Coordinates of N, CA, C and O in Angstrom, one line a residue:
X1 N -17.1 -5.9 -0.4 CA -16.9 -6.1 -1.7 C -15.5 -6.1 -2.1 O -14.8 -5.3 -1.6
X2 N -15.1 -6.9 -2.9 CA -13.8 -7.0 -3.3 C -13.4 -6.8 -4.6 O -14.2 -7.2 -5.4
X3 N -12.4 -6.0 -4.9 CA -11.9 -5.5 -6.2 C -10.8 -6.4 -6.6 O -9.7 -6.2 -6.1
X4 N -11.0 -7.5 -7.6 CA -10.0 -8.3 -7.9 C -9.0 -7.7 -8.7 O -7.6 -7.9 -8.6
X5 N -9.3 -6.6 -9.5 CA -8.1 -5.7 -10.3 C -7.4 -4.8 -9.2 O -5.9 -4.8 -9.6
X6 N -7.9 -4.7 -8.1 CA -7.0 -3.7 -7.3 C -6.1 -4.8 -6.5 O -4.9 -4.4 -6.3
X7 N -6.6 -6.0 -6.2 CA -5.6 -7.1 -5.5 C -4.7 -7.3 -6.6 O -3.4 -7.4 -6.2
X8 N -4.9 -7.6 -7.8 CA -3.9 -7.8 -8.7 C -2.8 -6.6 -8.8 O -1.8 -7.0 -9.0
X9 N -3.3 -5.5 -9.1 CA -2.5 -4.3 -8.9 C -1.5 -4.0 -7.7 O -0.3 -4.0 -7.8
X10 N -2.0 -4.4 -6.6 CA -1.4 -4.3 -5.4 C -0.2 -5.5 -5.3 O 1.1 -5.3 -4.9
X11 N -0.7 -6.8 -5.7 CA 0.2 -7.9 -5.9 C 1.5 -7.6 -6.8 O 2.7 -7.8 -6.6
X12 N 1.1 -6.8 -8.0 CA 2.2 -6.5 -8.9 C 3.1 -5.3 -8.4 O 4.3 -5.6 -8.4
X13 N 2.5 -4.4 -7.5 CA 3.2 -3.3 -6.9 C 4.3 -4.1 -5.6 O 5.5 -3.9 -5.6
X14 N 3.8 -5.1 -5.1 CA 4.7 -5.9 -4.1 C 5.7 -6.6 -4.9 O 7.0 -6.3 -4.6
X15 N 5.6 -7.2 -6.1 CA 6.6 -7.7 -6.8 C 7.6 -6.5 -7.3 O 8.8 -7.0 -7.2
X16 N 7.2 -5.4 -7.7 CA 8.1 -4.5 -8.1 C 9.0 -4.0 -7.0 O 10.0 -3.5 -7.1
X17 N 8.2 -4.0 -5.9 CA 9.1 -3.5 -4.4 C 10.3 -4.7 -4.5 O 11.4 -4.1 -4.1
X18 N 10.0 -5.8 -4.5 CA 10.9 -6.9 -4.3 C 12.0 -6.9 -5.3 O 13.3 -6.6 -4.9
X19 N 11.6 -6.4 -6.7 CA 12.6 -6.2 -7.6 C 13.5 -5.0 -7.5 O 14.8 -5.2 -7.7
X20 N 12.8 -3.9 -7.0 CA 13.5 -2.9 -6.8 C 14.4 -3.0 -5.6 O 15.8 -2.2 -5.8
X21 N 14.4 -3.9 -4.8 CA 15.4 -4.0 -3.6 C 16.3 -5.0 -4.0 O 17.5 -5.0 -3.3
X22 N 16.1 -5.9 -4.9 CA 17.2 -6.9 -5.5 C 18.1 -6.2 -6.5 O 19.3 -6.7 -6.2
X23 N 17.7 -5.3 -7.1 CA 18.5 -4.7 -8.1 C 19.7 -3.9 -7.4 O 19.6 -3.4 -6.4
X24 N 20.8 -4.2 -7.7 CA 22.1 -3.6 -7.2 C 22.4 -2.3 -7.9 O 22.0 -1.9 -8.7
X25 N 23.1 -1.7 -7.0 CA 23.6 -0.1 -7.4 C 22.8 0.9 -6.8 O 21.9 0.7 -6.1
X26 N 23.2 2.1 -7.0 CA 22.8 3.3 -6.5 C 21.4 3.6 -7.5 O 21.3 3.2 -8.5
X27 N 20.5 4.2 -6.8 CA 19.2 4.6 -7.5 C 19.6 5.4 -8.8 O 19.1 5.1 -9.7
X28 N 20.6 6.1 -8.9 CA 20.9 7.1 -10.1 C 21.6 6.3 -11.0 O 21.5 6.6 -12.2
X29 N 22.1 5.0 -10.8 CA 22.8 4.1 -11.6 C 21.8 3.1 -12.4 O 22.2 2.6 -13.4
X30 N 20.7 2.9 -11.7 CA 19.7 1.9 -12.3 C 18.3 2.5 -12.8 O 17.5 3.1 -11.9
X31 N 18.2 2.7 -14.1 CA 16.9 3.2 -14.6 C 15.7 2.3 -14.1 O 14.7 2.9 -14.1
X32 N 15.9 1.2 -14.0 CA 14.9 0.2 -13.7 C 14.4 0.7 -12.1 O 13.2 0.7 -11.8
X33 N 15.2 0.7 -11.2 CA 15.2 1.2 -9.9 C 14.4 2.6 -9.9 O 13.5 2.8 -9.1
X34 N 15.0 3.5 -10.4 CA 14.4 4.9 -10.6 C 13.0 4.9 -11.0 O 12.2 5.3 -10.4
X35 N 12.7 4.0 -12.1 CA 11.4 3.8 -12.7 C 10.4 3.2 -11.6 O 9.3 3.8 -11.4
X36 N 10.7 2.2 -11.1 CA 10.0 1.6 -10.0 C 9.8 2.5 -8.8 O 8.6 2.6 -8.4
X37 N 10.7 3.2 -8.2 CA 10.6 3.8 -7.2 C 9.7 5.2 -7.5 O 9.3 5.9 -6.7
X38 N 9.7 5.7 -8.7 CA 9.0 6.6 -9.1 C 7.6 6.7 -8.9 O 6.9 7.7 -8.5
X39 N 6.9 5.5 -9.0 CA 5.4 5.5 -8.9 C 5.0 4.4 -7.9 O 3.8 4.5 -7.4
X40 N 5.7 3.5 -7.4 CA 5.2 2.5 -6.7 C 4.4 2.7 -5.2 O 3.4 2.6 -4.9
X41 N 5.3 3.7 -4.4 CA 4.8 4.1 -3.2 C 3.6 5.0 -3.4 O 2.4 4.9 -2.7
X42 N 3.5 6.0 -4.2 CA 2.4 7.0 -4.5 C 1.2 6.0 -4.8 O 0.1 6.2 -4.4
X43 N 1.5 4.9 -5.7 CA 0.2 4.2 -6.1 C -0.2 3.4 -5.0 O -1.4 3.1 -4.9
X44 N 0.6 2.7 -4.2 CA 0.2 2.1 -2.7 C -0.7 3.0 -2.0 O -1.7 2.7 -1.5
X45 N -0.3 4.3 -1.9 CA -1.1 5.2 -0.9 C -2.3 5.5 -1.6 O -3.5 5.7 -1.0
X46 N -2.5 5.7 -2.9 CA -3.6 6.1 -3.6 C -4.6 4.9 -3.4 O -5.8 5.2 -3.2
X47 N -4.0 3.7 -3.5 CA -4.9 2.5 -3.6 C -5.6 2.4 -2.0 O -6.7 2.1 -2.0
X48 N -4.8 2.6 -1.1 CA -5.2 2.7 0.2 C -6.3 3.7 0.6 O -7.3 3.3 1.3
X49 N -6.1 4.9 0.1 CA -7.1 5.8 0.2 C -8.5 5.5 -0.6 O -9.4 5.8 -0.1
X50 N -8.4 4.9 -1.8 CA -9.3 4.5 -2.4 C -10.4 3.4 -1.9 O -11.5 3.4 -1.9
X51 N -9.7 2.3 -1.1 CA -10.3 1.3 -0.4 C -10.7 1.8 0.9 O -11.5 1.1 1.6
X52 N -10.5 3.1 1.5 CA -10.7 3.5 2.9 C -12.3 3.7 2.9 O -12.9 4.4 1.9
X53 N -12.9 3.2 3.9 CA -14.5 3.2 4.0 C -14.8 4.5 5.0 O -14.7 4.2 6.1
X54 N -15.0 5.5 4.5 CA -15.3 6.7 5.1 C -16.7 6.7 5.9 O -16.6 7.2 7.0
X55 N -17.5 5.8 5.5 CA -18.7 5.8 6.1 C -18.5 5.1 7.7 O -19.1 5.4 8.5
X56 N -17.6 3.9 7.4 CA -17.5 3.2 8.6 C -16.6 4.0 9.6 O -16.7 3.8 10.8
X57 N -15.8 4.9 9.1 CA -14.9 5.7 9.9 C -15.8 6.5 10.7 O -15.5 7.1 12.0
X58 N -16.7 7.4 10.1 CA -17.6 8.4 10.6 C -18.2 7.6 11.8 O -18.7 8.3 13.0
X59 N -18.6 6.4 11.7 CA -19.5 5.6 13.0 C -18.5 5.2 14.1 O -19.1 5.2 15.3
X60 N -17.3 5.2 14.0 CA -16.4 4.8 15.1 C -15.9 6.2 15.9 O -15.9 7.3 15.2
X61 N -16.0 5.9 17.2 CA -15.3 7.2 18.0 C -13.7 7.0 17.8 O -13.2 5.8 17.2
X62 N -13.1 7.9 18.2 CA -11.6 8.0 18.1 C -11.0 7.1 18.8 O -10.0 6.1 18.4
X63 N -11.4 6.6 20.1 CA -10.8 5.5 21.0 C -11.1 4.4 20.2 O -10.1 3.3 20.1
X64 N -12.2 4.0 19.5 CA -12.5 2.8 19.0 C -11.8 2.7 17.6 O -11.3 1.5 17.3
X65 N -11.5 3.7 16.9 CA -10.7 3.7 15.7 C -9.1 3.3 16.1 O -8.6 2.5 15.6
X66 N -8.7 4.1 17.2 CA -7.2 3.9 17.5 C -7.2 2.3 18.0 O -6.1 1.5 17.6
X67 N -8.2 1.7 18.7 CA -8.2 0.3 19.1 C -8.2 -0.5 18.0 O -7.4 -1.7 18.0
X68 N -9.0 -0.2 16.9 CA -9.0 -1.2 16.0 C -7.7 -1.3 15.2 O -7.1 -2.4 15.0
X69 N -7.0 -0.2 15.1 CA -5.6 -0.3 14.4 C -4.4 -1.0 15.5 O -3.6 -1.3 15.1
X70 N -4.8 -0.8 16.8 CA -3.7 -1.4 17.7 C -4.0 -2.8 17.5 O -2.8 -3.4 17.6
X71 N -5.1 -3.4 17.6 CA -5.5 -4.8 17.4 C -4.8 -5.4 15.9 O -4.5 -6.6 16.0
X72 N -5.0 -4.6 14.9 CA -4.5 -5.2 13.5 C -3.1 -4.9 13.3 O -2.5 -5.8 12.5
X73 N -2.4 -3.7 14.1 CA -1.0 -3.4 13.4 C -0.1 -3.7 14.8 O 0.8 -4.6 14.5
X74 N -0.3 -3.3 15.8 CA 0.5 -3.2 16.8 C 0.7 -4.7 17.6 O 1.7 -5.1 17.8
X75 N -0.6 -5.2 18.0 CA -0.3 -6.4 18.6 C 0.3 -7.7 17.9 O 1.2 -8.2 18.5
X76 N -0.2 -7.7 16.5 CA 0.4 -8.9 15.9 C 1.9 -8.8 15.7 O 2.9 -9.6 15.9

């Protein structure tokens, strides 16, 4: 099941991350950077938790779970 609104929100958050890195100056000097940094990472983490399939995780052994993430994150 795909949530298009979640994909849109994640895309917007990625754009805000880029904008936050492009803006110059210290965090305390830029209200826009301060605003973006105040919510974008907690929202990314919340979305990741929302999309986590706990039923699927219960079915996997610890070694299978670790291998799944090695294949998806470390090898590429």
